[in-house]
Coordinates of N, CA and C in Angstrom, one line a residue:
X1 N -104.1 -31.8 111.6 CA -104.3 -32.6 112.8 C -102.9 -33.2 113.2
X2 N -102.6 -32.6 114.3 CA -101.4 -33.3 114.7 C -101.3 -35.1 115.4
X3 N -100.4 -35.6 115.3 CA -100.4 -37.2 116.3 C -99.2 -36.6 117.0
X4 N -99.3 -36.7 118.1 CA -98.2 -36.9 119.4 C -98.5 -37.7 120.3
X5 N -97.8 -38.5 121.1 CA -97.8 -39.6 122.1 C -96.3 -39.5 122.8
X6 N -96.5 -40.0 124.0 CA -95.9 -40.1 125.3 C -96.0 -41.4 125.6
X7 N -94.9 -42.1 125.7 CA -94.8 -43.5 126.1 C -94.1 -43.5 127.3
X8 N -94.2 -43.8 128.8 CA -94.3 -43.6 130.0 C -93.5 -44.9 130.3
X9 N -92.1 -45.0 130.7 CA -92.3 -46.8 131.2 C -90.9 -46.4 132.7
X10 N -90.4 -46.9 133.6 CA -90.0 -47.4 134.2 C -88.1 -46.2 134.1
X11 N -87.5 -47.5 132.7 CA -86.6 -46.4 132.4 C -86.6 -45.6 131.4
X12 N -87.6 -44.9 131.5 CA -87.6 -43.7 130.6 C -88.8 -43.4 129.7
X13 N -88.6 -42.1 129.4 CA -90.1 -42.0 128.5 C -89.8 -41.7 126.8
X14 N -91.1 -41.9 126.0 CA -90.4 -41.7 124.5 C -91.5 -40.8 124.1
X15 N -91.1 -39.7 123.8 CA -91.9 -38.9 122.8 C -91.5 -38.3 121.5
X16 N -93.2 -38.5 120.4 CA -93.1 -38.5 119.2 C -94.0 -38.0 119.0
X17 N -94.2 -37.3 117.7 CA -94.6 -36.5 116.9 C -94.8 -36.5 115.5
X18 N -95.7 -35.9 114.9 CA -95.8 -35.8 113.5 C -95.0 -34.1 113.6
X19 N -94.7 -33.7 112.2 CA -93.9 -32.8 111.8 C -94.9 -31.5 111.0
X20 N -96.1 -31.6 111.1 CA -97.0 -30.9 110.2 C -97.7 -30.2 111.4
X21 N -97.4 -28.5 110.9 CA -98.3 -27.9 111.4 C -99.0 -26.6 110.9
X22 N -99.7 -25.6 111.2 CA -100.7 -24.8 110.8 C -99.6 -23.2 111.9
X23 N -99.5 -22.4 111.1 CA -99.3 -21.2 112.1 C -100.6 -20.0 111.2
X24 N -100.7 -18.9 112.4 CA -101.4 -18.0 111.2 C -100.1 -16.8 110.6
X25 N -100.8 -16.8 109.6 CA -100.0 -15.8 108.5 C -100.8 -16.7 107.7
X26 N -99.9 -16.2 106.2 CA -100.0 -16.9 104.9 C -101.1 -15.9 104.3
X27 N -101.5 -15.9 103.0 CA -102.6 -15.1 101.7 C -104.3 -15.2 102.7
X28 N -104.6 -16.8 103.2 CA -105.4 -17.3 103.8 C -106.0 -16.9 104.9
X29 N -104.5 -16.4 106.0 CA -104.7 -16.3 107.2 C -103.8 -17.3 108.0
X30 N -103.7 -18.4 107.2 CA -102.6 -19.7 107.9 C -101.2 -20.1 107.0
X31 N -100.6 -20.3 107.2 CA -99.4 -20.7 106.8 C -98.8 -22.2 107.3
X32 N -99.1 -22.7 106.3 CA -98.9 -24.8 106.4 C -97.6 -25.2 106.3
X33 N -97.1 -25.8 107.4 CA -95.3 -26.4 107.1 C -95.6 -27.7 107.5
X34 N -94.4 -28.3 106.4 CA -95.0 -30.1 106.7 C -93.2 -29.8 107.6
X35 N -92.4 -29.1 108.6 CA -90.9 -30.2 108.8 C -91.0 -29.0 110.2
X36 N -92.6 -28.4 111.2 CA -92.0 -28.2 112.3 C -91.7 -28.9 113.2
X37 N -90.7 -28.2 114.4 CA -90.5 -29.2 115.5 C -91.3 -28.9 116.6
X38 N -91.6 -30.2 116.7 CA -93.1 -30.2 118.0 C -92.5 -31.2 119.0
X39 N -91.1 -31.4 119.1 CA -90.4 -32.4 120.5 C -89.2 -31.2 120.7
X40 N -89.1 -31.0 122.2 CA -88.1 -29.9 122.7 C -87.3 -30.8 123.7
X41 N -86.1 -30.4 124.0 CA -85.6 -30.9 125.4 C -86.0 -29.5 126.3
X42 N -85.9 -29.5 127.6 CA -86.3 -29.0 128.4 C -85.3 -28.7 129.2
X43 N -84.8 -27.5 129.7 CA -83.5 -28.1 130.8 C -82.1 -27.8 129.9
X44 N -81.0 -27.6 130.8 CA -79.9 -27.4 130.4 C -79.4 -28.7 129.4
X45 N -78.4 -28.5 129.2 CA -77.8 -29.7 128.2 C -78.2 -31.1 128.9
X46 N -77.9 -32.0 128.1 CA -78.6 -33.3 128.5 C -79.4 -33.5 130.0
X47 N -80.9 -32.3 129.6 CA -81.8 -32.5 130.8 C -82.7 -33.9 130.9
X48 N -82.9 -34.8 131.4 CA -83.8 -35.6 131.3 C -85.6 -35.2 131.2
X49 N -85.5 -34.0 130.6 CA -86.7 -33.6 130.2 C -87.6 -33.2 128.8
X50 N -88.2 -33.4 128.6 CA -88.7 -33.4 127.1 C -90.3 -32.9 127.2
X51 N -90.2 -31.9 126.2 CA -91.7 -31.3 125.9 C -92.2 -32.2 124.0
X52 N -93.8 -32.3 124.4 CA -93.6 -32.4 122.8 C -95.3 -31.9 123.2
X53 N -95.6 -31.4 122.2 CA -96.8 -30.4 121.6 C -97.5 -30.9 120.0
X54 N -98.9 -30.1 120.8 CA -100.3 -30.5 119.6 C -100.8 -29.0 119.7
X55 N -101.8 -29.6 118.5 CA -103.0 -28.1 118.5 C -102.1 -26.9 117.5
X56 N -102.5 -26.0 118.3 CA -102.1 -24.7 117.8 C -100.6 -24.5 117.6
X57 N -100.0 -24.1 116.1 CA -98.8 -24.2 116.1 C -98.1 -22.8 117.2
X58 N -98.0 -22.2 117.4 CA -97.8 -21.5 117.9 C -98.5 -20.5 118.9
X59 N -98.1 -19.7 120.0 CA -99.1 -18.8 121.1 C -99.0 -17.4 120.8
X60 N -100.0 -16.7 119.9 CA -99.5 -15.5 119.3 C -98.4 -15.7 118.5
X61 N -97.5 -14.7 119.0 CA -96.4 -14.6 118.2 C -95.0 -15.0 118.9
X62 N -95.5 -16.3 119.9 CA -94.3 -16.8 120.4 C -94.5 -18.2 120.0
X63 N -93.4 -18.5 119.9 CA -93.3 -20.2 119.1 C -93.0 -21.3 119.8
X64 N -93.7 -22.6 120.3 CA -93.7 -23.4 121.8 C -92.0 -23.4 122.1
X65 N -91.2 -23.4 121.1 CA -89.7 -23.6 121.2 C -89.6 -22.0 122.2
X66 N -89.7 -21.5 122.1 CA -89.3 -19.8 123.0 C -90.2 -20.3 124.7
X67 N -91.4 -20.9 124.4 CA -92.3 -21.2 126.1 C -91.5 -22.3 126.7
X68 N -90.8 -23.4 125.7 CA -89.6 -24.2 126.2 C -88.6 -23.8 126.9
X69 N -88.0 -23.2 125.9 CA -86.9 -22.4 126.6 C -86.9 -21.5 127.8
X70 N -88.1 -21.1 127.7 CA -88.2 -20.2 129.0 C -88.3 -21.0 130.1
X71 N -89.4 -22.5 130.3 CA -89.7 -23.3 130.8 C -87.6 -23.9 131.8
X72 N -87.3 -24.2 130.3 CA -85.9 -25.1 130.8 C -84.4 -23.7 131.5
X73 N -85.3 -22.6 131.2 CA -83.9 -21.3 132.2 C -84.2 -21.4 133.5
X74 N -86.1 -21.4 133.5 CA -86.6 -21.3 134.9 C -86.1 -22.8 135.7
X75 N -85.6 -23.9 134.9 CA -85.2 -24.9 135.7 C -83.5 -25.3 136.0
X76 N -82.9 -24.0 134.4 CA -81.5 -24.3 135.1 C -81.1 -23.2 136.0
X77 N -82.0 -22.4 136.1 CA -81.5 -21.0 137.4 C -82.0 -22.0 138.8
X78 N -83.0 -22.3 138.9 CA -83.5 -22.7 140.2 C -84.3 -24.0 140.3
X79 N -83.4 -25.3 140.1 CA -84.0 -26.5 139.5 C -85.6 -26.8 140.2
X80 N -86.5 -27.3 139.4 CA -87.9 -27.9 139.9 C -87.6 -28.9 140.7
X81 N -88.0 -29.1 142.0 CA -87.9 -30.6 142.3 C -88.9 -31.4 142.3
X82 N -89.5 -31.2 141.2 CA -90.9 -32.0 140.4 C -90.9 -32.0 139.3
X83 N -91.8 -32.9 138.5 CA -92.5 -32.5 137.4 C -93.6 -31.9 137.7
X84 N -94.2 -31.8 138.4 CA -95.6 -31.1 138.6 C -95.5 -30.0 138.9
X85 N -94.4 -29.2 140.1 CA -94.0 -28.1 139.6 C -93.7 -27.6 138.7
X86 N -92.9 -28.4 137.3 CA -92.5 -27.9 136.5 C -93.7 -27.7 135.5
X87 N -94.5 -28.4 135.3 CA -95.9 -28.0 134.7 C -96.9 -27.4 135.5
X88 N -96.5 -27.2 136.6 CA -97.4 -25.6 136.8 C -96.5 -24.7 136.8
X89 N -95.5 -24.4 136.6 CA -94.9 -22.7 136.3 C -95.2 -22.7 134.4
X90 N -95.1 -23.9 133.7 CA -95.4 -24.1 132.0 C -97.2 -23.8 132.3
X91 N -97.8 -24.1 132.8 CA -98.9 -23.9 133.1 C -99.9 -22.1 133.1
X92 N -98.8 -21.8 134.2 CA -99.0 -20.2 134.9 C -98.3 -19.7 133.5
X93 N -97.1 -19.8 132.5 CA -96.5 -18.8 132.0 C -97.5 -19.3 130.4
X94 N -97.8 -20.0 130.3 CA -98.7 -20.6 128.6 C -100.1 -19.8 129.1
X95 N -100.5 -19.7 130.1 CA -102.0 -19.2 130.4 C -101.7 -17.5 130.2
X96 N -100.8 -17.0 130.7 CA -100.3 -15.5 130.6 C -100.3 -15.2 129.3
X97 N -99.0 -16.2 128.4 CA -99.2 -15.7 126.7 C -100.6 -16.0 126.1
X98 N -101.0 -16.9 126.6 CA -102.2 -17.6 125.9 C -103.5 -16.4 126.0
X99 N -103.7 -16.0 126.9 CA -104.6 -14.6 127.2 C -104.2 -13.7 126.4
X100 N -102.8 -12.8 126.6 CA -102.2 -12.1 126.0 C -102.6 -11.8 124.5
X101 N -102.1 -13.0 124.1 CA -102.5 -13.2 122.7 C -103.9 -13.3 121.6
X102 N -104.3 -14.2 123.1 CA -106.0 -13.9 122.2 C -107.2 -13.5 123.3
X103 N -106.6 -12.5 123.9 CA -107.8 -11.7 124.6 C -109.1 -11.6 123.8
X104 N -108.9 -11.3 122.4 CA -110.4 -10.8 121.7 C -110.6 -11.7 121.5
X105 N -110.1 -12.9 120.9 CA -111.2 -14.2 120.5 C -111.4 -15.0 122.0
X106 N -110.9 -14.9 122.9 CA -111.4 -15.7 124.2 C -112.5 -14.9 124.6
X107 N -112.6 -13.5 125.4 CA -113.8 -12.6 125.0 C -114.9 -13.1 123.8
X108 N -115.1 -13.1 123.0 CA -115.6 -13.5 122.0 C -116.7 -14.6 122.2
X109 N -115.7 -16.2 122.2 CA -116.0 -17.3 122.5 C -116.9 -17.3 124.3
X110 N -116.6 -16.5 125.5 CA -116.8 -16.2 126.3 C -119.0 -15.6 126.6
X111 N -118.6 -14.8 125.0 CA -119.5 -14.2 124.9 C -120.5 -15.0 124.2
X112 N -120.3 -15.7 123.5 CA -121.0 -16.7 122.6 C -121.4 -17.4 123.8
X113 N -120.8 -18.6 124.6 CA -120.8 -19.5 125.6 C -122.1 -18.8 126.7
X114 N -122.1 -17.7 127.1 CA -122.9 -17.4 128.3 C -124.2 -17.0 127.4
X115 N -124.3 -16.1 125.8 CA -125.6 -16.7 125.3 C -125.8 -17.9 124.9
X116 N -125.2 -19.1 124.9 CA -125.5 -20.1 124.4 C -126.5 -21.3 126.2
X117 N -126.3 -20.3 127.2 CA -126.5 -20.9 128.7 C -128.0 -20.5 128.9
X118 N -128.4 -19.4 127.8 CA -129.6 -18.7 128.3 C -130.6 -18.8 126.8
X119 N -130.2 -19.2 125.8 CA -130.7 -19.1 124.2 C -130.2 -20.0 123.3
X120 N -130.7 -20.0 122.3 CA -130.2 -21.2 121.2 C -129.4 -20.1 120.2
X121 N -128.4 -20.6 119.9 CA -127.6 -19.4 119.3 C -127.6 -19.7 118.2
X122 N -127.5 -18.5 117.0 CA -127.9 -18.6 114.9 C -127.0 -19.7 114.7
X123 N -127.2 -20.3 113.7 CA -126.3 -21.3 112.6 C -124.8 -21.2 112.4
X124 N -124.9 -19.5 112.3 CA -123.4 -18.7 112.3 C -122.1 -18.5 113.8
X125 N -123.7 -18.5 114.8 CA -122.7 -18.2 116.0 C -122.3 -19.6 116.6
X126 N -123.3 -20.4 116.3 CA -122.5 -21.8 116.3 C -121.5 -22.5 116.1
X127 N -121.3 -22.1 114.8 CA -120.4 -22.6 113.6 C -119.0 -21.6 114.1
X128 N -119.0 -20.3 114.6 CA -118.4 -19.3 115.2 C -117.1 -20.2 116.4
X129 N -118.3 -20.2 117.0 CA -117.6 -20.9 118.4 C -116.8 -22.3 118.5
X130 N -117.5 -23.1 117.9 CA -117.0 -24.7 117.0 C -115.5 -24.1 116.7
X131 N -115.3 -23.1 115.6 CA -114.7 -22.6 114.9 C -113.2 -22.2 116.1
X132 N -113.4 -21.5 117.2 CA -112.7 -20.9 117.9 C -111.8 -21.7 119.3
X133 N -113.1 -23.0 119.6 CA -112.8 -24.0 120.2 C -111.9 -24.7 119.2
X134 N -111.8 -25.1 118.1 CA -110.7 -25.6 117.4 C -109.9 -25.4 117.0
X135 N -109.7 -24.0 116.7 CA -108.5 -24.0 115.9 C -107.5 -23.0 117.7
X136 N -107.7 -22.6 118.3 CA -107.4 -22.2 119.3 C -107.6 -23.2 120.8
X137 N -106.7 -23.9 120.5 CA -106.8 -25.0 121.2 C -105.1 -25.9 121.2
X138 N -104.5 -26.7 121.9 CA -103.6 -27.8 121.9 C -103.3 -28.2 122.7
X139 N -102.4 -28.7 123.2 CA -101.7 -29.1 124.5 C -100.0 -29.4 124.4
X140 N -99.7 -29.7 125.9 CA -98.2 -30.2 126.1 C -98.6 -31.2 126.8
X141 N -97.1 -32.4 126.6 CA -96.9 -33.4 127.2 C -95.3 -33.1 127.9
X142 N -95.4 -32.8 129.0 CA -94.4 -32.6 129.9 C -93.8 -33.9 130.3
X143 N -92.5 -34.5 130.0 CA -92.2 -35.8 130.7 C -90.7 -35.9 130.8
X144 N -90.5 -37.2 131.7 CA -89.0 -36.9 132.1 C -89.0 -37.0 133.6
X145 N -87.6 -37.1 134.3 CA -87.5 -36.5 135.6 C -86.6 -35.5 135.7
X146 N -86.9 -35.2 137.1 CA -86.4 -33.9 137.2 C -84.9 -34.2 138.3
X147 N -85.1 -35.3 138.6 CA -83.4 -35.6 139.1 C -82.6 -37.0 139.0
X148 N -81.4 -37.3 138.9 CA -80.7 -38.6 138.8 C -82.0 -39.6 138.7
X149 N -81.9 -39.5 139.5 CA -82.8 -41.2 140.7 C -84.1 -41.1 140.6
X150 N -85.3 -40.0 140.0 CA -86.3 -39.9 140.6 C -87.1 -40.8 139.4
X151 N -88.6 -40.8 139.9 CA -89.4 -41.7 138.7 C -89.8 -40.9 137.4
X152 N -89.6 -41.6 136.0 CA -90.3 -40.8 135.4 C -91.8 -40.7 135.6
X153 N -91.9 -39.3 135.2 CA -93.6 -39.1 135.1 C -93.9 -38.3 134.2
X154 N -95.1 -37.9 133.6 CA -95.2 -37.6 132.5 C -97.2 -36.6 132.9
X155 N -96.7 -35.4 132.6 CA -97.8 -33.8 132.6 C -98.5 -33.7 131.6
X156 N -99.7 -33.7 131.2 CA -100.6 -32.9 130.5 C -100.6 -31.8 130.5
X157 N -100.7 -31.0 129.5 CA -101.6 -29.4 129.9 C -102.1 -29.0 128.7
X158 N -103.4 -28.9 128.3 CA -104.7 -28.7 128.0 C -104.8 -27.2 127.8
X159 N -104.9 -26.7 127.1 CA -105.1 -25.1 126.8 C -106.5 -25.1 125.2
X160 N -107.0 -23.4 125.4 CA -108.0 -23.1 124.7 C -108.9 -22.3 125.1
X161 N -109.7 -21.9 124.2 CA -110.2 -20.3 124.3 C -111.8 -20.9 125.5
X162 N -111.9 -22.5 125.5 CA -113.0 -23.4 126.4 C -112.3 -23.4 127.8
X163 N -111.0 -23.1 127.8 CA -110.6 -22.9 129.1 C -110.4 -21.7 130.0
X164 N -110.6 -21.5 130.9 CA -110.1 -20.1 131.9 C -108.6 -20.3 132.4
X165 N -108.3 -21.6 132.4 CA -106.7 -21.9 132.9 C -106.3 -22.7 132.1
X166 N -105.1 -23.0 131.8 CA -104.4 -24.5 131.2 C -104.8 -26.0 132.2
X167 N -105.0 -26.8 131.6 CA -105.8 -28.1 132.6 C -104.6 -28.9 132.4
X168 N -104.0 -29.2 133.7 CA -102.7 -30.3 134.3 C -103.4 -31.6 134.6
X169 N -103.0 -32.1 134.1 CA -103.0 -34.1 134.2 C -101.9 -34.9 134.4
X170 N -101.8 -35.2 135.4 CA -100.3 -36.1 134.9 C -100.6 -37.7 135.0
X171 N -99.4 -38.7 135.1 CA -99.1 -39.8 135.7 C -97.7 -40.4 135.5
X172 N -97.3 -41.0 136.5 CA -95.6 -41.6 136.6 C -95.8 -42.9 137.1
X173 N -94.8 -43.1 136.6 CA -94.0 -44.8 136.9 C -92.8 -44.6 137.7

């Protein structure tokens, strides 16, 4: 279980994290590190942007530090002039890997969910789905501004095999 938080104020935002997370591999199927990094800057050298992440350590076989990076090229080739645009292209490009990656267990959970609308589903398919809703699951906290002068604000995005898109939330000061 990860702790992350976003503290939102006036001049500036602070985000933190715990350092423990879950990837798959390992004998098990998972492989446990207590010293990943789950806070990124975003953005060319000293961007005033910062990602930090929960849930699922990783999307497939891309690591949130690579969806960062991609995030912060797409903003030093052709700056955002939002945060809300900037979490919806992190949005549009995490939902692309996110499918990618687990097409069969979203199918799956998909398929569970539409019998679960019409029937009471076994003890197993239950436990299944529970199973798939949690460990395939996390989010980003998008925060920062995106120029000199503007306000900080601070993005949600919500991802999981219960979603069809990544789910955007934000709020700024």
């Amino acid at each position: 279980m990860t702790i992350a938080a976003c503290h939102l104020s006036p001049e500036g935002v602070v985000l933190g994290a715990d350092s423990a997370t879950t990837l798959n591999g390992g004998p098990d199927g998972t492989c446990h590190l207590d010293f990943a990094q789950k806070i990124f800057e975003v953005g060319p050298e000293g961007a005033s942007v910062g990602l930090v992440t929960w849930g699922l350590g990783q999307i497939g076989d891309e690591s949130h530090r690579t969806i960062a990076a991609r995030l912060g090229n797409a903003h030093a080739k052709s700056p955002f002039d939002s945060l809300g645009k900037m979490a919806t292209y992190l949005s549009e490009d995490l939902g692309r890997a996110f499918e990618k990656a687990y097409s069969i267990e979203i199918a799956r959970y998909r398929e569970l969910e539409e019998k679960a609308g019409y029937t009471d589903l076994e003890e197993d398919e239950t436990k299944e789905i529970n199973e798939l809703r949690g460990r395939l699951s996390g989010g980003y906290c998008l925060a920062g501004r995106t120029d000199d002068f503007g306000a900080c604000e601070a993005q949600q995005i919500l991802w999981g095999v219960d979603k069809t898109t990544p789910e955007i939330g934000s709020g700024s000061l």
